[in-house]
């Protein structure tokens, strides 16, 4: 039985080693990132971090990492985050923890976006569920226009959005991402195209595979 925690730990350690002194660092959210934070803190670098969730912010501060507000900052040097699904072309599904909207903003602002994952995150092709963040205003109309949306029984996002999942089958990743991007009332969705990601660090067979996407 593979030890997923050990895999997350190995991928997180490899990612922490990529961070350089003086950098502005985006921190993702989730159990894999929970392995990243101590690894980063242990390096005792003079870095400043932007957190994608209140949970990450709290954990990072407890470890002595400097967390700054994401305002007055136009560009991050690097951001590191987990994912729910990672396909061979570098398409991701993110948002299992409901933080996908902030995570995408941070990923897009980073010169280098590094994705870390245990072996179970590797899929042949991304598929449902696709996490959504929906505006509460008009939510029933938004749901009706998309169809196949299931609301999650979780608190709203820190920005007041309603967390849900698109559960319909899809084959065209670009088309679904474009539809979700174009639907009023959809604040964010968890399809991350390969163009957002620079590196994937995936723990496989007792080693960490490093895929460079560009
Ligand atoms: C949170 C995310 C997480 O990165 C994703 O759900 C993976 O989580 P974990 O590392 O706990 O498996 O997108 O919104």
Short mmCIF file of C-alpha atoms and ligand atoms in Angstrom, two decimals:
data_model
loop_
_atom_site.label_atom_id
_atom_site.label_comp_id
_atom_site.label_asym_id
_atom_site.label_seq_id
_atom_site.Cartn_x
_atom_site.Cartn_y
_atom_site.Cartn_z
CA UNK A 1 0.00 0.00 0.00
CA UNK A 2 1.63 3.28 -1.04
CA UNK A 3 2.09 5.82 1.72
CA UNK A 4 0.40 8.91 0.28
CA UNK A 5 1.68 11.09 3.10
CA UNK A 6 5.23 10.01 2.34
CA UNK A 7 4.68 10.82 -1.34
CA UNK A 8 3.25 14.24 -0.53
CA UNK A 9 6.19 14.85 1.76
CA UNK A 10 8.73 13.90 -0.93
CA UNK A 11 7.12 16.12 -3.58
CA UNK A 12 6.85 19.00 -1.10
CA UNK A 13 10.51 18.69 -0.09
CA UNK A 14 11.57 18.80 -3.74
CA UNK A 15 9.47 21.92 -4.31
CA UNK A 16 10.80 23.68 -1.21
CA UNK A 17 14.31 23.21 -2.61
CA UNK A 18 13.35 25.30 -5.67
CA UNK A 19 12.68 28.44 -3.62
CA UNK A 20 15.46 31.03 -3.55
CA UNK A 21 16.43 33.54 -0.90
CA UNK A 22 14.61 36.86 -1.22
CA UNK A 23 11.73 35.52 -3.30
CA UNK A 24 8.04 36.35 -3.09
CA UNK A 25 6.33 32.97 -2.78
CA UNK A 26 2.70 31.96 -3.36
CA UNK A 27 1.49 29.20 -1.04
CA UNK A 28 -1.36 26.92 -2.09
CA UNK A 29 -3.83 25.08 0.10
CA UNK A 30 -4.35 21.50 1.20
CA UNK A 31 -2.72 18.47 2.75
CA UNK A 32 0.21 18.42 0.29
CA UNK A 33 0.92 22.08 0.96
CA UNK A 34 0.81 21.21 4.68
CA UNK A 35 4.01 19.23 3.99
CA UNK A 36 5.51 22.11 2.04
CA UNK A 37 5.22 24.72 4.79
CA UNK A 38 7.56 23.08 7.35
CA UNK A 39 10.01 22.18 4.57
CA UNK A 40 10.07 25.81 3.50
CA UNK A 41 10.32 27.13 7.06
CA UNK A 42 13.23 24.78 7.76
CA UNK A 43 15.24 26.46 4.99
CA UNK A 44 15.22 29.74 6.95
CA UNK A 45 15.21 31.85 3.80
CA UNK A 46 14.42 35.56 3.79
CA UNK A 47 11.20 35.11 1.81
CA UNK A 48 7.79 36.76 1.89
CA UNK A 49 4.73 34.62 1.22
CA UNK A 50 1.21 35.15 -0.07
CA UNK A 51 -1.33 32.58 1.16
CA UNK A 52 -4.28 31.25 -0.84
CA UNK A 53 -6.44 30.51 2.21
CA UNK A 54 -6.82 31.49 5.86
CA UNK A 55 -5.74 27.91 6.81
CA UNK A 56 -2.48 28.20 4.92
CA UNK A 57 -1.88 31.66 6.31
CA UNK A 58 -2.34 30.42 9.87
CA UNK A 59 -0.10 27.36 9.40
CA UNK A 60 2.60 29.41 7.67
CA UNK A 61 2.63 32.05 10.39
CA UNK A 62 2.81 29.37 13.10
CA UNK A 63 5.97 28.09 11.42
CA UNK A 64 7.50 31.54 11.37
CA UNK A 65 7.03 32.22 7.64
CA UNK A 66 6.38 35.87 6.77
CA UNK A 67 2.93 36.15 5.21
CA UNK A 68 2.00 39.43 3.52
CA UNK A 69 -1.31 40.62 2.06
CA UNK A 70 -1.73 40.08 -1.67
CA UNK A 71 -2.08 43.75 -2.48
CA UNK A 72 0.50 46.12 -3.84
CA UNK A 73 2.19 43.05 -5.37
CA UNK A 74 2.06 42.63 -9.14
CA UNK A 75 4.17 39.52 -9.57
CA UNK A 76 5.26 36.54 -7.48
CA UNK A 77 8.55 34.77 -8.15
CA UNK A 78 7.19 31.30 -7.54
CA UNK A 79 4.00 29.65 -6.31
CA UNK A 80 3.64 26.06 -5.12
CA UNK A 81 0.37 24.18 -4.77
CA UNK A 82 -1.20 20.74 -4.81
CA UNK A 83 -3.84 19.45 -7.22
CA UNK A 84 -6.67 16.93 -7.31
CA UNK A 85 -5.93 15.63 -10.81
CA UNK A 86 -2.87 16.06 -13.02
CA UNK A 87 -2.90 14.75 -16.57
CA UNK A 88 0.10 14.04 -18.83
CA UNK A 89 -0.39 17.29 -20.81
CA UNK A 90 -0.38 19.33 -17.60
CA UNK A 91 -4.11 20.01 -17.32
CA UNK A 92 -5.10 20.19 -13.66
CA UNK A 93 -8.24 19.97 -11.61
CA UNK A 94 -7.91 21.95 -8.41
CA UNK A 95 -10.27 23.07 -5.68
CA UNK A 96 -10.89 19.97 -3.59
CA UNK A 97 -10.39 22.31 -0.67
CA UNK A 98 -12.53 25.04 -2.25
CA UNK A 99 -9.63 27.49 -2.59
CA UNK A 100 -9.37 27.30 -6.40
CA UNK A 101 -10.33 30.90 -7.18
CA UNK A 102 -7.57 32.38 -5.04
CA UNK A 103 -5.22 29.60 -6.10
CA UNK A 104 -5.69 30.47 -9.77
CA UNK A 105 -5.07 34.17 -9.12
CA UNK A 106 -1.84 33.30 -7.32
CA UNK A 107 -0.76 30.79 -9.98
CA UNK A 108 -1.37 33.32 -12.75
CA UNK A 109 0.69 35.97 -10.94
CA UNK A 110 3.67 33.67 -10.47
CA UNK A 111 6.65 33.61 -12.81
CA UNK A 112 6.95 29.92 -11.92
CA UNK A 113 3.98 27.81 -10.82
CA UNK A 114 5.02 24.47 -9.34
CA UNK A 115 2.45 21.71 -8.79
CA UNK A 116 3.14 18.98 -6.27
CA UNK A 117 1.32 15.69 -5.85
CA UNK A 118 1.27 12.11 -4.67
CA UNK A 119 1.01 9.34 -7.26
CA UNK A 120 -2.78 9.07 -6.97
CA UNK A 121 -3.13 12.58 -8.46
CA UNK A 122 -1.90 11.39 -11.86
CA UNK A 123 -4.80 10.73 -14.26
CA UNK A 124 -4.90 9.87 -17.96
CA UNK A 125 -7.35 12.71 -18.58
CA UNK A 126 -8.94 15.23 -16.22
CA UNK A 127 -12.64 14.72 -15.50
CA UNK A 128 -15.48 15.65 -13.16
CA UNK A 129 -16.02 16.89 -10.54
CA UNK A 130 -14.81 20.37 -11.48
CA UNK A 131 -14.83 22.65 -8.42
CA UNK A 132 -16.71 25.92 -8.85
CA UNK A 133 -17.06 29.10 -6.87
CA UNK A 134 -20.41 30.77 -7.60
CA UNK A 135 -21.77 34.20 -6.81
CA UNK A 136 -24.63 33.83 -4.32
CA UNK A 137 -26.65 36.46 -6.22
CA UNK A 138 -28.70 34.68 -8.89
CA UNK A 139 -27.25 31.30 -7.99
CA UNK A 140 -30.29 29.32 -9.16
CA UNK A 141 -30.14 30.97 -12.58
CA UNK A 142 -26.41 30.23 -12.80
CA UNK A 143 -27.01 26.61 -11.84
CA UNK A 144 -29.84 26.28 -14.38
CA UNK A 145 -27.67 27.65 -17.16
CA UNK A 146 -24.84 25.22 -16.42
CA UNK A 147 -26.87 22.14 -15.40
CA UNK A 148 -25.05 19.33 -13.55
CA UNK A 149 -24.00 21.50 -10.62
CA UNK A 150 -23.91 20.13 -7.08
CA UNK A 151 -23.56 22.54 -4.17
CA UNK A 152 -21.09 21.53 -1.47
CA UNK A 153 -22.18 21.59 2.15
CA UNK A 154 -19.24 23.75 3.21
CA UNK A 155 -18.81 27.34 4.42
CA UNK A 156 -18.52 30.08 1.79
CA UNK A 157 -15.11 31.01 0.45
CA UNK A 158 -13.22 33.83 2.22
CA UNK A 159 -14.55 36.04 -0.60
CA UNK A 160 -18.17 35.05 0.07
CA UNK A 161 -18.52 32.67 -2.89
CA UNK A 162 -20.60 29.50 -2.83
CA UNK A 163 -18.50 26.36 -3.33
CA UNK A 164 -19.95 23.79 -5.73
CA UNK A 165 -18.91 21.21 -8.32
CA UNK A 166 -19.71 20.79 -11.98
CA UNK A 167 -20.39 17.06 -12.18
CA UNK A 168 -21.24 16.66 -15.86
CA UNK A 169 -19.05 14.50 -18.10
CA UNK A 170 -16.86 16.38 -20.58
CA UNK A 171 -14.30 15.48 -23.22
CA UNK A 172 -13.22 18.94 -24.42
CA UNK A 173 -11.28 20.54 -21.54
CA UNK A 174 -10.78 23.83 -23.38
CA UNK A 175 -14.46 24.11 -24.25
CA UNK A 176 -15.64 23.49 -20.69
CA UNK A 177 -13.08 25.93 -19.28
CA UNK A 178 -14.21 28.55 -21.84
CA UNK A 179 -17.88 27.95 -21.01
CA UNK A 180 -17.24 28.31 -17.28
CA UNK A 181 -15.09 31.42 -17.86
CA UNK A 182 -17.92 32.94 -19.91
CA UNK A 183 -20.83 32.11 -17.59
CA UNK A 184 -22.01 35.05 -15.50
CA UNK A 185 -22.21 34.06 -11.84
CA UNK A 186 -19.21 31.71 -12.05
CA UNK A 187 -16.54 33.41 -9.96
CA UNK A 188 -13.94 30.74 -10.52
CA UNK A 189 -13.46 27.14 -11.56
CA UNK A 190 -10.88 24.45 -10.94
CA UNK A 191 -9.72 23.70 -14.50
CA UNK A 192 -6.15 24.94 -14.75
CA UNK A 193 -4.76 24.84 -18.33
CA UNK A 194 -1.16 23.71 -18.93
CA UNK A 195 -0.16 27.30 -19.77
CA UNK A 196 -0.45 28.19 -16.07
CA UNK A 197 2.01 25.57 -14.84
CA UNK A 198 5.80 25.57 -15.12
CA UNK A 199 6.73 22.40 -13.25
CA UNK A 200 5.01 19.29 -11.94
CA UNK A 201 6.68 17.35 -9.12
CA UNK A 202 4.93 14.00 -8.83
CA UNK A 203 5.98 11.33 -6.34
CA UNK A 204 6.00 8.05 -8.28
CA UNK A 205 7.58 4.69 -7.47
CA UNK A 206 9.70 5.95 -4.60
CA UNK A 207 11.13 8.94 -6.49
CA UNK A 208 9.94 12.41 -7.45
CA UNK A 209 9.39 12.84 -11.17
CA UNK A 210 10.05 16.42 -12.32
CA UNK A 211 8.10 17.43 -15.44
CA UNK A 212 8.96 20.83 -16.90
CA UNK A 213 6.07 22.31 -18.87
CA UNK A 214 7.67 25.58 -19.90
C1 LIG B 1 -7.46 23.20 -2.63
C2 LIG B 1 -6.72 22.51 -3.72
C3 LIG B 1 -5.74 21.47 -3.31
O1 LIG B 1 -4.48 21.81 -3.80
C4 LIG B 1 -6.18 20.14 -3.87
O2 LIG B 1 -7.50 19.88 -3.45
C5 LIG B 1 -5.25 19.02 -3.40
O3 LIG B 1 -5.42 18.87 -2.03
P1 LIG B 1 -4.54 17.85 -1.17
O4 LIG B 1 -3.12 18.33 -1.26
O5 LIG B 1 -5.12 17.93 0.20
O6 LIG B 1 -4.71 16.48 -1.77
O7 LIG B 1 -6.88 22.73 -4.89
O8 LIG B 1 -8.42 24.05 -3.14
#
